[in-house]
């Protein structure tokens, strides 16, 4: 297994893995499959320009992804977004390796905290984030329509001494 950061030239890889994630776990993401299917090449390239995007590769197949982005609303913070591992690849440490890649990116970019939002009912993801040291912040919310019934909470990993 390898973790690779993809750039704008890898937009088709991003598209494929993101569509697979949205099809597999529609209640884990703010975007919907229908929305993402309408994106053109320029939309996918723009995402790769603005988000640090990592994919997990097993036997030359992309089986997971995670992305990092600076939190525009909170200087010093970064967000872990789009975290997903294909069902057939789960349970092999791929999620941990993807998270570590985003942590490395966030530290290198000088961020002091890495934040994420996770659906309350996604117990495997909650357990993964707990193992990786992400602590609940007390902030809660829900996904945007049409999945506003999916409640989520925010977690933080401190990258520098508190």
mmCIF file of N, CA and C in Angstrom, residues 44-137:
data_model
loop_
_atom_site.group_PDB
_atom_site.id
_atom_site.type_symbol
_atom_site.label_atom_id
_atom_site.label_comp_id
_atom_site.label_asym_id
_atom_site.label_seq_id
_atom_site.Cartn_x
_atom_site.Cartn_y
_atom_site.Cartn_z
ATOM 1 N N UNK A 44 -12.815 19.564 -10.959
ATOM 2 C CA UNK A 44 -11.931 18.612 -10.272
ATOM 3 C C UNK A 44 -10.525 19.186 -10.139
ATOM 4 N N UNK A 45 -10.052 19.854 -11.184
ATOM 5 C CA UNK A 45 -8.715 20.471 -11.112
ATOM 6 C C UNK A 45 -8.667 21.551 -10.040
ATOM 7 N N UNK A 46 -9.725 22.348 -9.972
ATOM 8 C CA UNK A 46 -9.771 23.413 -8.972
ATOM 9 C C UNK A 46 -9.701 22.829 -7.567
ATOM 10 N N UNK A 47 -10.388 21.721 -7.326
ATOM 11 C CA UNK A 47 -10.320 21.081 -6.016
ATOM 12 C C UNK A 47 -8.891 20.662 -5.689
ATOM 13 N N UNK A 48 -8.200 20.145 -6.682
ATOM 14 C CA UNK A 48 -6.820 19.707 -6.453
ATOM 15 C C UNK A 48 -5.877 20.885 -6.245
ATOM 16 N N UNK A 49 -6.233 22.042 -6.765
ATOM 17 C CA UNK A 49 -5.431 23.242 -6.529
ATOM 18 C C UNK A 49 -5.621 23.761 -5.108
ATOM 19 N N UNK A 50 -6.818 23.597 -4.556
ATOM 20 C CA UNK A 50 -7.120 24.205 -3.263
ATOM 21 C C UNK A 50 -7.069 23.237 -2.083
ATOM 22 N N UNK A 51 -7.069 21.944 -2.330
ATOM 23 C CA UNK A 51 -7.034 20.964 -1.253
ATOM 24 C C UNK A 51 -5.855 20.009 -1.435
ATOM 25 N N UNK A 52 -5.145 19.760 -0.355
ATOM 26 C CA UNK A 52 -4.084 18.746 -0.374
ATOM 27 C C UNK A 52 -4.775 17.389 -0.421
ATOM 28 N N UNK A 53 -4.601 16.676 -1.521
ATOM 29 C CA UNK A 53 -5.366 15.451 -1.756
ATOM 30 C C UNK A 53 -4.443 14.234 -1.781
ATOM 31 N N UNK A 54 -4.759 13.274 -0.926
ATOM 32 C CA UNK A 54 -3.983 12.046 -0.822
ATOM 33 C C UNK A 54 -4.863 10.858 -1.174
ATOM 34 N N UNK A 55 -4.304 9.908 -1.907
ATOM 35 C CA UNK A 55 -5.006 8.675 -2.222
ATOM 36 C C UNK A 55 -4.170 7.498 -1.736
ATOM 37 N N UNK A 56 -4.871 6.452 -1.338
ATOM 38 C CA UNK A 56 -4.230 5.201 -0.955
ATOM 39 C C UNK A 56 -4.291 4.283 -2.165
ATOM 40 N N UNK A 57 -3.175 3.658 -2.488
ATOM 41 C CA UNK A 57 -3.067 2.808 -3.663
ATOM 42 C C UNK A 57 -2.653 1.403 -3.230
ATOM 43 N N UNK A 58 -3.452 0.422 -3.634
ATOM 44 C CA UNK A 58 -3.147 -0.983 -3.383
ATOM 45 C C UNK A 58 -3.178 -1.688 -4.729
ATOM 46 N N UNK A 59 -2.068 -2.314 -5.079
ATOM 47 C CA UNK A 59 -1.955 -3.030 -6.356
ATOM 48 C C UNK A 59 -2.420 -2.168 -7.527
ATOM 49 N N UNK A 60 -1.927 -0.920 -7.549
ATOM 50 C CA UNK A 60 -2.176 0.053 -8.620
ATOM 51 C C UNK A 60 -3.627 0.517 -8.718
ATOM 52 N N UNK A 61 -4.411 0.308 -7.655
ATOM 53 C CA UNK A 61 -5.800 0.736 -7.614
ATOM 54 C C UNK A 61 -5.981 1.717 -6.459
ATOM 55 N N UNK A 62 -6.609 2.874 -6.737
ATOM 56 C CA UNK A 62 -6.906 3.846 -5.680
ATOM 57 C C UNK A 62 -8.054 3.310 -4.833
ATOM 58 N N UNK A 63 -7.790 3.129 -3.528
ATOM 59 C CA UNK A 63 -8.781 2.511 -2.640
ATOM 60 C C UNK A 63 -9.192 3.420 -1.486
ATOM 61 N N UNK A 64 -8.733 4.655 -1.485
ATOM 62 C CA UNK A 64 -9.113 5.567 -0.423
ATOM 63 C C UNK A 64 -8.584 6.945 -0.676
ATOM 64 N N UNK A 65 -9.107 7.894 0.089
ATOM 65 C CA UNK A 65 -8.654 9.268 -0.056
ATOM 66 C C UNK A 65 -8.863 10.033 1.234
ATOM 67 N N UNK A 66 -8.108 11.101 1.370
ATOM 68 C CA UNK A 66 -8.289 12.080 2.440
ATOM 69 C C UNK A 66 -7.715 13.385 1.927
ATOM 70 N N UNK A 67 -8.339 14.481 2.354
ATOM 71 C CA UNK A 67 -7.879 15.787 1.895
ATOM 72 C C UNK A 67 -7.748 16.749 3.066
ATOM 73 N N UNK A 68 -6.873 17.696 2.909
ATOM 74 C CA UNK A 68 -6.683 18.733 3.910
ATOM 75 C C UNK A 68 -6.812 20.097 3.274
ATOM 76 N N UNK A 69 -7.327 21.042 4.054
ATOM 77 C CA UNK A 69 -7.486 22.412 3.576
ATOM 78 C C UNK A 69 -7.392 23.346 4.776
ATOM 79 N N UNK A 70 -6.837 24.520 4.559
ATOM 80 C CA UNK A 70 -6.797 25.523 5.624
ATOM 81 C C UNK A 70 -8.224 25.950 5.951
ATOM 82 N N UNK A 71 -8.503 26.122 7.235
ATOM 83 C CA UNK A 71 -9.819 26.581 7.675
ATOM 84 C C UNK A 71 -9.857 28.098 7.545
ATOM 85 N N UNK A 72 -10.594 28.585 6.571
ATOM 86 C CA UNK A 72 -10.646 30.023 6.310
ATOM 87 C C UNK A 72 -11.295 30.799 7.442
ATOM 88 N N UNK A 73 -12.067 30.135 8.289
ATOM 89 C CA UNK A 73 -12.768 30.827 9.370
ATOM 90 C C UNK A 73 -11.965 30.857 10.666
ATOM 91 N N UNK A 74 -10.868 30.120 10.729
ATOM 92 C CA UNK A 74 -10.103 30.026 11.971
ATOM 93 C C UNK A 74 -8.610 29.923 11.663
ATOM 94 N N UNK A 75 -7.907 31.053 11.675
ATOM 95 C CA UNK A 75 -6.470 31.031 11.365
ATOM 96 C C UNK A 75 -5.716 30.039 12.256
ATOM 97 N N UNK A 76 -4.819 29.310 11.661
ATOM 98 C CA UNK A 76 -4.038 28.318 12.385
ATOM 99 C C UNK A 76 -4.630 26.922 12.354
ATOM 100 N N UNK A 77 -5.904 26.837 11.957
ATOM 101 C CA UNK A 77 -6.560 25.539 11.896
ATOM 102 C C UNK A 77 -6.609 25.023 10.458
ATOM 103 N N UNK A 78 -6.631 23.717 10.341
ATOM 104 C CA UNK A 78 -6.836 23.053 9.048
ATOM 105 C C UNK A 78 -7.957 22.048 9.231
ATOM 106 N N UNK A 79 -8.538 21.635 8.117
ATOM 107 C CA UNK A 79 -9.640 20.676 8.127
ATOM 108 C C UNK A 79 -9.233 19.398 7.413
ATOM 109 N N UNK A 80 -9.587 18.270 7.999
ATOM 110 C CA UNK A 80 -9.473 16.970 7.345
ATOM 111 C C UNK A 80 -10.840 16.691 6.743
ATOM 112 N N UNK A 81 -10.895 16.558 5.424
ATOM 113 C CA UNK A 81 -12.169 16.374 4.726
ATOM 114 C C UNK A 81 -12.060 15.204 3.744
ATOM 115 N N UNK A 82 -13.213 14.729 3.320
ATOM 116 C CA UNK A 82 -13.307 13.711 2.259
ATOM 117 C C UNK A 82 -12.647 12.382 2.609
ATOM 118 N N UNK A 83 -12.544 12.071 3.889
ATOM 119 C CA UNK A 83 -11.895 10.832 4.315
ATOM 120 C C UNK A 83 -12.769 9.639 3.934
ATOM 121 N N UNK A 84 -12.160 8.676 3.229
ATOM 122 C CA UNK A 84 -12.909 7.475 2.816
ATOM 123 C C UNK A 84 -11.939 6.379 2.447
ATOM 124 N N UNK A 85 -12.306 5.133 2.796
ATOM 125 C CA UNK A 85 -11.578 3.936 2.375
ATOM 126 C C UNK A 85 -12.607 2.966 1.801
ATOM 127 N N UNK A 86 -12.288 2.386 0.653
ATOM 128 C CA UNK A 86 -13.196 1.435 0.003
ATOM 129 C C UNK A 86 -13.483 0.268 0.939
ATOM 130 N N UNK A 87 -14.720 -0.237 0.922
ATOM 131 C CA UNK A 87 -15.078 -1.341 1.831
ATOM 132 C C UNK A 87 -14.116 -2.514 1.782
ATOM 133 N N UNK A 88 -13.671 -2.913 0.599
ATOM 134 C CA UNK A 88 -12.782 -4.073 0.493
ATOM 135 C C UNK A 88 -11.398 -3.820 1.079
ATOM 136 N N UNK A 89 -11.050 -2.547 1.299
ATOM 137 C CA UNK A 89 -9.725 -2.206 1.800
ATOM 138 C C UNK A 89 -9.727 -1.831 3.281
ATOM 139 N N UNK A 90 -10.884 -1.825 3.907
ATOM 140 C CA UNK A 90 -10.974 -1.421 5.314
ATOM 141 C C UNK A 90 -10.373 -2.490 6.226
ATOM 142 N N UNK A 91 -9.900 -2.035 7.371
ATOM 143 C CA UNK A 91 -9.351 -2.947 8.366
ATOM 144 C C UNK A 91 -7.894 -3.293 8.152
ATOM 145 N N UNK A 92 -7.216 -2.545 7.279
ATOM 146 C CA UNK A 92 -5.804 -2.827 6.986
ATOM 147 C C UNK A 92 -4.890 -1.646 7.289
ATOM 148 N N UNK A 93 -5.386 -0.664 8.054
ATOM 149 C CA UNK A 93 -4.556 0.478 8.427
ATOM 150 C C UNK A 93 -4.495 1.579 7.388
ATOM 151 N N UNK A 94 -5.275 1.481 6.335
ATOM 152 C CA UNK A 94 -5.233 2.492 5.275
ATOM 153 C C UNK A 94 -5.762 3.827 5.773
ATOM 154 N N UNK A 95 -6.846 3.806 6.537
ATOM 155 C CA UNK A 95 -7.385 5.046 7.085
ATOM 156 C C UNK A 95 -6.358 5.776 7.930
ATOM 157 N N UNK A 96 -5.666 5.051 8.770
ATOM 158 C CA UNK A 96 -4.634 5.653 9.611
ATOM 159 C C UNK A 96 -3.544 6.297 8.765
ATOM 160 N N UNK A 97 -3.122 5.612 7.708
ATOM 161 C CA UNK A 97 -2.062 6.152 6.860
ATOM 162 C C UNK A 97 -2.520 7.400 6.104
ATOM 163 N N UNK A 98 -3.763 7.412 5.661
ATOM 164 C CA UNK A 98 -4.294 8.613 5.004
ATOM 165 C C UNK A 98 -4.346 9.782 5.980
ATOM 166 N N UNK A 99 -4.804 9.520 7.190
ATOM 167 C CA UNK A 99 -4.858 10.583 8.198
ATOM 168 C C UNK A 99 -3.456 11.092 8.505
ATOM 169 N N UNK A 100 -2.494 10.186 8.621
ATOM 170 C CA UNK A 100 -1.121 10.605 8.891
ATOM 171 C C UNK A 100 -0.582 11.496 7.777
ATOM 172 N N UNK A 101 -0.959 11.214 6.534
ATOM 173 C CA UNK A 101 -0.516 12.061 5.422
ATOM 174 C C UNK A 101 -1.068 13.476 5.577
ATOM 175 N N UNK A 102 -2.337 13.591 5.940
ATOM 176 C CA UNK A 102 -2.935 14.915 6.116
ATOM 177 C C UNK A 102 -2.352 15.612 7.345
ATOM 178 N N UNK A 103 -2.090 14.858 8.400
ATOM 179 C CA UNK A 103 -1.434 15.442 9.575
ATOM 180 C C UNK A 103 -0.071 16.006 9.187
ATOM 181 N N UNK A 104 0.699 15.242 8.414
ATOM 182 C CA UNK A 104 2.005 15.710 7.963
ATOM 183 C C UNK A 104 1.905 16.980 7.143
ATOM 184 N N UNK A 105 0.927 17.034 6.241
ATOM 185 C CA UNK A 105 0.703 18.236 5.443
ATOM 186 C C UNK A 105 0.361 19.415 6.344
ATOM 187 N N UNK A 106 -0.559 19.217 7.310
ATOM 188 C CA UNK A 106 -0.996 20.301 8.196
ATOM 189 C C UNK A 106 0.164 20.831 9.036
ATOM 190 N N UNK A 107 0.971 19.930 9.561
ATOM 191 C CA UNK A 107 2.133 20.359 10.352
ATOM 192 C C UNK A 107 3.109 21.149 9.488
ATOM 193 N N UNK A 108 3.398 20.629 8.294
ATOM 194 C CA UNK A 108 4.341 21.305 7.400
ATOM 195 C C UNK A 108 3.840 22.691 6.996
ATOM 196 N N UNK A 109 2.528 22.851 6.926
ATOM 197 C CA UNK A 109 1.934 24.142 6.557
ATOM 198 C C UNK A 109 1.829 25.078 7.762
ATOM 199 N N UNK A 110 2.219 24.606 8.943
ATOM 200 C CA UNK A 110 2.233 25.451 10.130
ATOM 201 C C UNK A 110 0.929 25.531 10.897
ATOM 202 N N UNK A 111 0.017 24.624 10.650
ATOM 203 C CA UNK A 111 -1.258 24.633 11.370
ATOM 204 C C UNK A 111 -1.063 24.068 12.779
ATOM 205 N N UNK A 112 -1.815 24.605 13.730
ATOM 206 C CA UNK A 112 -1.697 24.137 15.106
ATOM 207 C C UNK A 112 -2.770 23.125 15.482
ATOM 208 N N UNK A 113 -3.841 23.052 14.677
ATOM 209 C CA UNK A 113 -4.939 22.127 14.960
ATOM 210 C C UNK A 113 -5.488 21.589 13.655
ATOM 211 N N UNK A 114 -5.874 20.312 13.683
ATOM 212 C CA UNK A 114 -6.537 19.683 12.540
ATOM 213 C C UNK A 114 -7.933 19.299 13.005
ATOM 214 N N UNK A 115 -8.939 19.827 12.328
ATOM 215 C CA UNK A 115 -10.334 19.611 12.687
ATOM 216 C C UNK A 115 -11.010 18.705 11.682
ATOM 217 N N UNK A 116 -12.049 18.026 12.134
ATOM 218 C CA UNK A 116 -12.876 17.226 11.231
ATOM 219 C C UNK A 116 -14.280 17.156 11.785
ATOM 220 N N UNK A 117 -15.222 16.867 10.917
ATOM 221 C CA UNK A 117 -16.605 16.620 11.312
ATOM 222 C C UNK A 117 -16.917 15.180 10.944
ATOM 223 N N UNK A 118 -17.589 14.475 11.866
ATOM 224 C CA UNK A 118 -17.918 13.071 11.640
ATOM 225 C C UNK A 118 -19.359 12.833 12.063
ATOM 226 N N UNK A 119 -20.067 12.047 11.267
ATOM 227 C CA UNK A 119 -21.450 11.706 11.588
ATOM 228 C C UNK A 119 -21.488 10.912 12.886
ATOM 229 N N UNK A 120 -22.396 11.291 13.767
ATOM 230 C CA UNK A 120 -22.508 10.623 15.068
ATOM 231 C C UNK A 120 -22.709 9.118 14.922
ATOM 232 N N UNK A 121 -23.475 8.709 13.917
ATOM 233 C CA UNK A 121 -23.781 7.297 13.733
ATOM 234 C C UNK A 121 -22.720 6.502 13.008
ATOM 235 N N UNK A 122 -21.659 7.149 12.548
ATOM 236 C CA UNK A 122 -20.587 6.461 11.825
ATOM 237 C C UNK A 122 -19.565 5.962 12.855
ATOM 238 N N UNK A 123 -19.950 4.929 13.588
ATOM 239 C CA UNK A 123 -19.137 4.459 14.713
ATOM 240 C C UNK A 123 -17.739 3.987 14.321
ATOM 241 N N UNK A 124 -17.559 3.301 13.170
ATOM 242 C CA UNK A 124 -16.184 2.944 12.799
ATOM 243 C C UNK A 124 -15.294 4.173 12.579
ATOM 244 N N UNK A 125 -15.834 5.218 11.959
ATOM 245 C CA UNK A 125 -15.048 6.438 11.741
ATOM 246 C C UNK A 125 -14.756 7.126 13.071
ATOM 247 N N UNK A 126 -15.754 7.211 13.947
ATOM 248 C CA UNK A 126 -15.540 7.821 15.270
ATOM 249 C C UNK A 126 -14.423 7.080 15.998
ATOM 250 N N UNK A 127 -14.461 5.753 15.960
ATOM 251 C CA UNK A 127 -13.426 4.955 16.634
ATOM 252 C C UNK A 127 -12.050 5.201 16.020
ATOM 253 N N UNK A 128 -11.982 5.300 14.703
ATOM 254 C CA UNK A 128 -10.713 5.588 14.028
ATOM 255 C C UNK A 128 -10.159 6.930 14.488
ATOM 256 N N UNK A 129 -10.998 7.947 14.485
ATOM 257 C CA UNK A 129 -10.527 9.281 14.881
ATOM 258 C C UNK A 129 -10.107 9.300 16.348
ATOM 259 N N UNK A 130 -10.809 8.573 17.202
ATOM 260 C CA UNK A 130 -10.397 8.485 18.607
ATOM 261 C C UNK A 130 -9.020 7.834 18.724
ATOM 262 N N UNK A 131 -8.809 6.743 17.986
ATOM 263 C CA UNK A 131 -7.497 6.068 18.012
ATOM 264 C C UNK A 131 -6.383 6.996 17.556
ATOM 265 N N UNK A 132 -6.708 7.894 16.629
ATOM 266 C CA UNK A 132 -5.707 8.800 16.076
ATOM 267 C C UNK A 132 -5.508 10.047 16.943
ATOM 268 N N UNK A 133 -6.260 10.154 18.038
ATOM 269 C CA UNK A 133 -6.066 11.250 18.981
ATOM 270 C C UNK A 133 -6.980 12.451 18.805
ATOM 271 N N UNK A 134 -7.956 12.375 17.927
ATOM 272 C CA UNK A 134 -8.902 13.475 17.737
ATOM 273 C C UNK A 134 -9.880 13.500 18.912
ATOM 274 N N UNK A 135 -10.031 14.657 19.514
ATOM 275 C CA UNK A 135 -10.890 14.834 20.682
ATOM 276 C C UNK A 135 -12.142 15.619 20.301
ATOM 277 N N UNK A 136 -13.300 15.280 20.890
ATOM 278 C CA UNK A 136 -14.507 16.065 20.623
ATOM 279 C C UNK A 136 -14.325 17.511 21.089
ATOM 280 N N UNK A 137 -14.829 18.458 20.301
ATOM 281 C CA UNK A 137 -14.741 19.873 20.668
ATOM 282 C C UNK A 137 -16.013 20.374 21.331
#
